[in-house]
Amino acid sequence: MKLAVCPGSFDPITFGHLDIIERASQQFEEVIVAVLANRTKASLFTVEERMDMARKTTAQWRNVRVDSWHGLLVDYCKENKVQSIVKGLRAVSDFDYELQMAQINLQHSGVETMFMATAPAHSFLSSSIVKELAHYGGDVSTMVPDVVNDALKARVAGK
Ligand code: PNS
């Protein structure tokens, strides 16, 4: 089976992530959205909250499921027999870091990373920008699904 993982912090999931996940689901038999810890970023939502939002917003794609992992991505791939990692590239600024990760992961495990060009409409979008806007009461309704927008409003209000 052609199985791929779309890994990320998904803190929270955005329309940019969902575009990549949907397109990956058209290329692979099964896609796992893996919610991972990124040690360089403090998170707004717990892993369980991020998984819940990812599940609700990917439910329409039958070959997509959501999982989490607290460790190296390559170990997740090995344990789950995942052959491919799929990542979106928004701009040249993403490239250095993503290339480094892809090369480390290839060397450590032989797992290939496939890059997809982010749709131009989402090229400026990131979870960090969404959180910053939401924090100051900005409108993020065109950037995230309603369930995520509601969760952001609640979190900003201290719930
Ligand atoms: O959405 P993000 O924060 O850009 O995703 C980055 C993520 C979580 C995919 C990356 O940090 C990751 O793979 N973390 C798991 C640990 C790991 O395997 N690190 C790479 C080898 S040093």
CSV table of C-alpha atoms and ligand atoms in Angstrom, one decimal:
chain,number,residue,atom,x,y,z
A,1,MET,CA,0.0,0.0,0.0
A,2,LYS,CA,1.2,3.5,-0.8
A,3,LEU,CA,1.1,5.1,2.6
A,4,ALA,CA,2.3,8.7,3.3
A,5,VAL,CA,2.5,10.8,6.4
A,6,CYS,CA,1.8,14.6,6.5
A,7,PRO,CA,3.7,15.6,9.7
A,8,GLY,CA,3.5,18.9,11.5
A,9,SER,CA,2.7,20.7,14.7
A,10,PHE,CA,-0.7,21.7,13.4
A,11,ASP,CA,-1.1,24.3,16.2
A,12,PRO,CA,-3.6,24.8,14.8
A,13,ILE,CA,-4.4,23.2,11.4
A,14,THR,CA,-5.0,25.8,8.6
A,15,PHE,CA,-6.4,25.8,5.1
A,16,GLY,CA,-2.8,25.7,3.9
A,17,HIS,CA,-2.2,22.3,5.7
A,18,LEU,CA,-5.6,21.1,4.5
A,19,ASP,CA,-4.8,21.9,0.9
A,20,ILE,CA,-1.6,19.8,1.1
A,21,ILE,CA,-3.4,16.9,2.9
A,22,GLU,CA,-6.2,16.8,0.4
A,23,ARG,CA,-3.8,16.8,-2.6
A,24,ALA,CA,-1.7,14.1,-0.8
A,25,SER,CA,-4.8,12.0,-0.4
A,26,GLN,CA,-5.2,12.1,-4.2
A,27,GLN,CA,-1.7,10.7,-4.7
A,28,PHE,CA,-1.5,8.0,-2.0
A,29,GLU,CA,-3.7,5.2,-1.0
A,30,GLU,CA,-3.7,6.3,2.6
A,31,VAL,CA,-2.4,9.5,4.3
A,32,ILE,CA,-1.7,9.8,8.0
A,33,VAL,CA,-1.8,13.3,9.5
A,34,ALA,CA,0.8,13.0,12.3
A,35,VAL,CA,0.6,15.6,15.1
A,36,LEU,CA,4.2,15.9,16.4
A,37,ALA,CA,5.9,18.0,19.0
A,38,ASN,CA,8.2,20.7,17.6
A,39,ARG,CA,10.7,21.4,20.4
A,40,THR,CA,11.5,24.8,19.0
A,41,LYS,CA,7.9,26.1,19.4
A,42,ALA,CA,5.6,26.6,22.4
A,43,SER,CA,2.2,25.4,21.5
A,44,LEU,CA,-1.2,27.0,22.1
A,45,PHE,CA,-3.2,23.8,21.9
A,46,THR,CA,-2.5,20.4,23.5
A,47,VAL,CA,-1.8,17.5,21.2
A,48,GLU,CA,-5.3,16.1,21.9
A,49,GLU,CA,-6.9,19.4,20.9
A,50,ARG,CA,-4.8,19.6,17.8
A,51,MET,CA,-5.7,16.0,16.9
A,52,ASP,CA,-9.4,16.7,17.5
A,53,MET,CA,-9.3,19.7,15.1
A,54,ALA,CA,-7.4,17.7,12.5
A,55,ARG,CA,-9.9,14.9,12.7
A,56,LYS,CA,-12.9,17.2,12.3
A,57,THR,CA,-11.4,19.0,9.4
A,58,THR,CA,-10.2,16.0,7.5
A,59,ALA,CA,-13.2,13.8,8.1
A,60,GLN,CA,-14.4,14.3,4.5
A,61,TRP,CA,-11.4,12.4,3.0
A,62,ARG,CA,-11.9,8.6,3.6
A,63,ASN,CA,-8.3,7.7,3.2
A,64,VAL,CA,-7.0,10.2,5.7
A,65,ARG,CA,-6.5,9.5,9.4
A,66,VAL,CA,-5.0,11.4,12.3
A,67,ASP,CA,-2.4,10.2,14.7
A,68,SER,CA,0.2,11.6,17.1
A,69,TRP,CA,3.8,10.8,18.0
A,70,HIS,CA,6.3,12.0,20.6
A,71,GLY,CA,9.6,11.2,19.0
A,72,LEU,CA,11.6,11.2,15.8
A,73,LEU,CA,9.5,11.3,12.6
A,74,VAL,CA,11.6,8.5,11.1
A,75,ASP,CA,10.9,6.2,14.0
A,76,TYR,CA,7.2,6.8,13.4
A,77,CYS,CA,7.7,5.9,9.8
A,78,LYS,CA,9.5,2.8,10.6
A,79,GLU,CA,6.9,1.6,13.2
A,80,ASN,CA,4.0,2.3,10.9
A,81,LYS,CA,5.7,1.2,7.6
A,82,VAL,CA,5.3,4.6,6.1
A,83,GLN,CA,7.3,5.0,2.8
A,84,SER,CA,6.8,8.7,2.2
A,85,ILE,CA,6.8,12.0,4.0
A,86,VAL,CA,4.8,14.8,2.3
A,87,LYS,CA,5.5,18.4,3.1
A,88,GLY,CA,4.3,21.7,1.6
A,89,LEU,CA,6.7,24.4,0.5
A,90,ARG,CA,5.4,27.9,0.7
A,91,ALA,CA,8.4,29.9,-0.4
A,92,VAL,CA,12.2,29.8,-0.7
A,93,SER,CA,12.4,30.6,3.0
A,94,ASP,CA,11.0,27.2,3.8
A,95,PHE,CA,13.5,25.4,1.6
A,96,ASP,CA,16.7,25.4,3.7
A,97,TYR,CA,15.1,23.9,6.8
A,98,GLU,CA,12.9,21.4,4.9
A,99,LEU,CA,15.8,20.2,2.7
A,100,GLN,CA,17.9,19.7,5.8
A,101,MET,CA,15.1,17.7,7.5
A,102,ALA,CA,14.5,15.6,4.3
A,103,GLN,CA,18.2,14.8,4.0
A,104,ILE,CA,18.6,13.8,7.7
A,105,ASN,CA,15.4,11.7,7.5
A,106,LEU,CA,16.6,10.0,4.3
A,107,GLN,CA,20.1,9.3,5.7
A,108,HIS,CA,18.7,7.9,9.0
A,109,SER,CA,15.9,5.7,7.6
A,110,GLY,CA,15.7,5.8,3.8
A,111,VAL,CA,12.2,7.4,4.0
A,112,GLU,CA,11.7,9.7,1.1
A,113,THR,CA,10.3,13.2,1.5
A,114,MET,CA,8.0,14.6,-1.3
A,115,PHE,CA,7.5,18.3,-1.5
A,116,MET,CA,4.3,19.9,-2.8
A,117,ALA,CA,4.1,23.5,-3.9
A,118,THR,CA,1.6,25.3,-1.6
A,119,ALA,CA,-1.3,26.8,-3.6
A,120,PRO,CA,-0.5,30.5,-4.2
A,121,ALA,CA,-3.6,31.4,-2.2
A,122,HIS,CA,-2.1,29.9,0.9
A,123,SER,CA,1.6,30.9,0.4
A,124,PHE,CA,1.5,33.6,3.2
A,125,LEU,CA,-0.3,31.4,5.6
A,126,SER,CA,1.2,29.8,8.8
A,127,SER,CA,-0.1,28.7,12.1
A,128,SER,CA,2.1,31.3,13.8
A,129,ILE,CA,0.5,34.2,11.7
A,130,VAL,CA,-3.0,32.8,12.5
A,131,LYS,CA,-2.3,32.7,16.2
A,132,GLU,CA,-0.8,36.2,16.2
A,133,LEU,CA,-3.8,37.6,14.3
A,134,ALA,CA,-6.3,35.8,16.6
A,135,HIS,CA,-4.5,37.0,19.7
A,136,TYR,CA,-5.2,40.6,18.7
A,137,GLY,CA,-8.7,40.0,17.6
A,138,GLY,CA,-8.0,39.8,13.9
A,139,ASP,CA,-10.3,38.0,11.5
A,140,VAL,CA,-8.8,34.6,10.6
A,141,SER,CA,-12.0,33.1,9.1
A,142,THR,CA,-10.5,32.9,5.6
A,143,MET,CA,-7.4,31.1,6.9
A,144,VAL,CA,-8.9,28.3,9.1
A,145,PRO,CA,-12.1,26.2,9.2
A,146,ASP,CA,-14.9,27.4,11.5
A,147,VAL,CA,-14.1,24.7,14.2
A,148,VAL,CA,-10.5,26.1,14.4
A,149,ASN,CA,-11.7,29.7,14.4
A,150,ASP,CA,-14.0,28.9,17.3
A,151,ALA,CA,-11.3,27.2,19.2
A,152,LEU,CA,-8.9,30.1,18.7
A,153,LYS,CA,-11.5,32.6,19.9
A,154,ALA,CA,-12.2,30.5,23.0
A,155,ARG,CA,-8.5,30.1,23.8
A,156,VAL,CA,-7.9,33.9,23.3
A,157,ALA,CA,-10.8,34.5,25.7
A,158,GLY,CA,-9.0,32.3,28.2
A,159,LYS,CA,-11.1,29.2,27.9
B,1,PNS,O1,4.6,22.2,11.6
B,1,PNS,P1,6.0,22.2,11.9
B,1,PNS,O2,6.3,22.8,13.3
B,1,PNS,O3,6.9,22.9,10.8
B,1,PNS,O4,6.5,20.7,11.9
B,1,PNS,C1,7.8,20.3,12.2
B,1,PNS,C2,7.9,18.8,12.6
B,1,PNS,C3,7.0,18.6,13.8
B,1,PNS,C4,7.4,18.0,11.4
B,1,PNS,C5,9.4,18.5,12.9
B,1,PNS,O5,9.8,19.3,14.0
B,1,PNS,C6,9.5,17.0,13.3
B,1,PNS,O6,9.6,16.2,12.4
B,1,PNS,N1,9.6,16.8,14.6
B,1,PNS,C7,9.8,15.4,15.2
B,1,PNS,C8,11.2,15.2,15.6
B,1,PNS,C9,12.1,14.9,14.4
B,1,PNS,O7,12.0,13.9,13.8
B,1,PNS,N2,13.0,15.9,14.1
B,1,PNS,C10,13.8,15.9,12.8
B,1,PNS,C11,15.1,15.2,13.0
B,1,PNS,S1,16.2,16.2,13.9
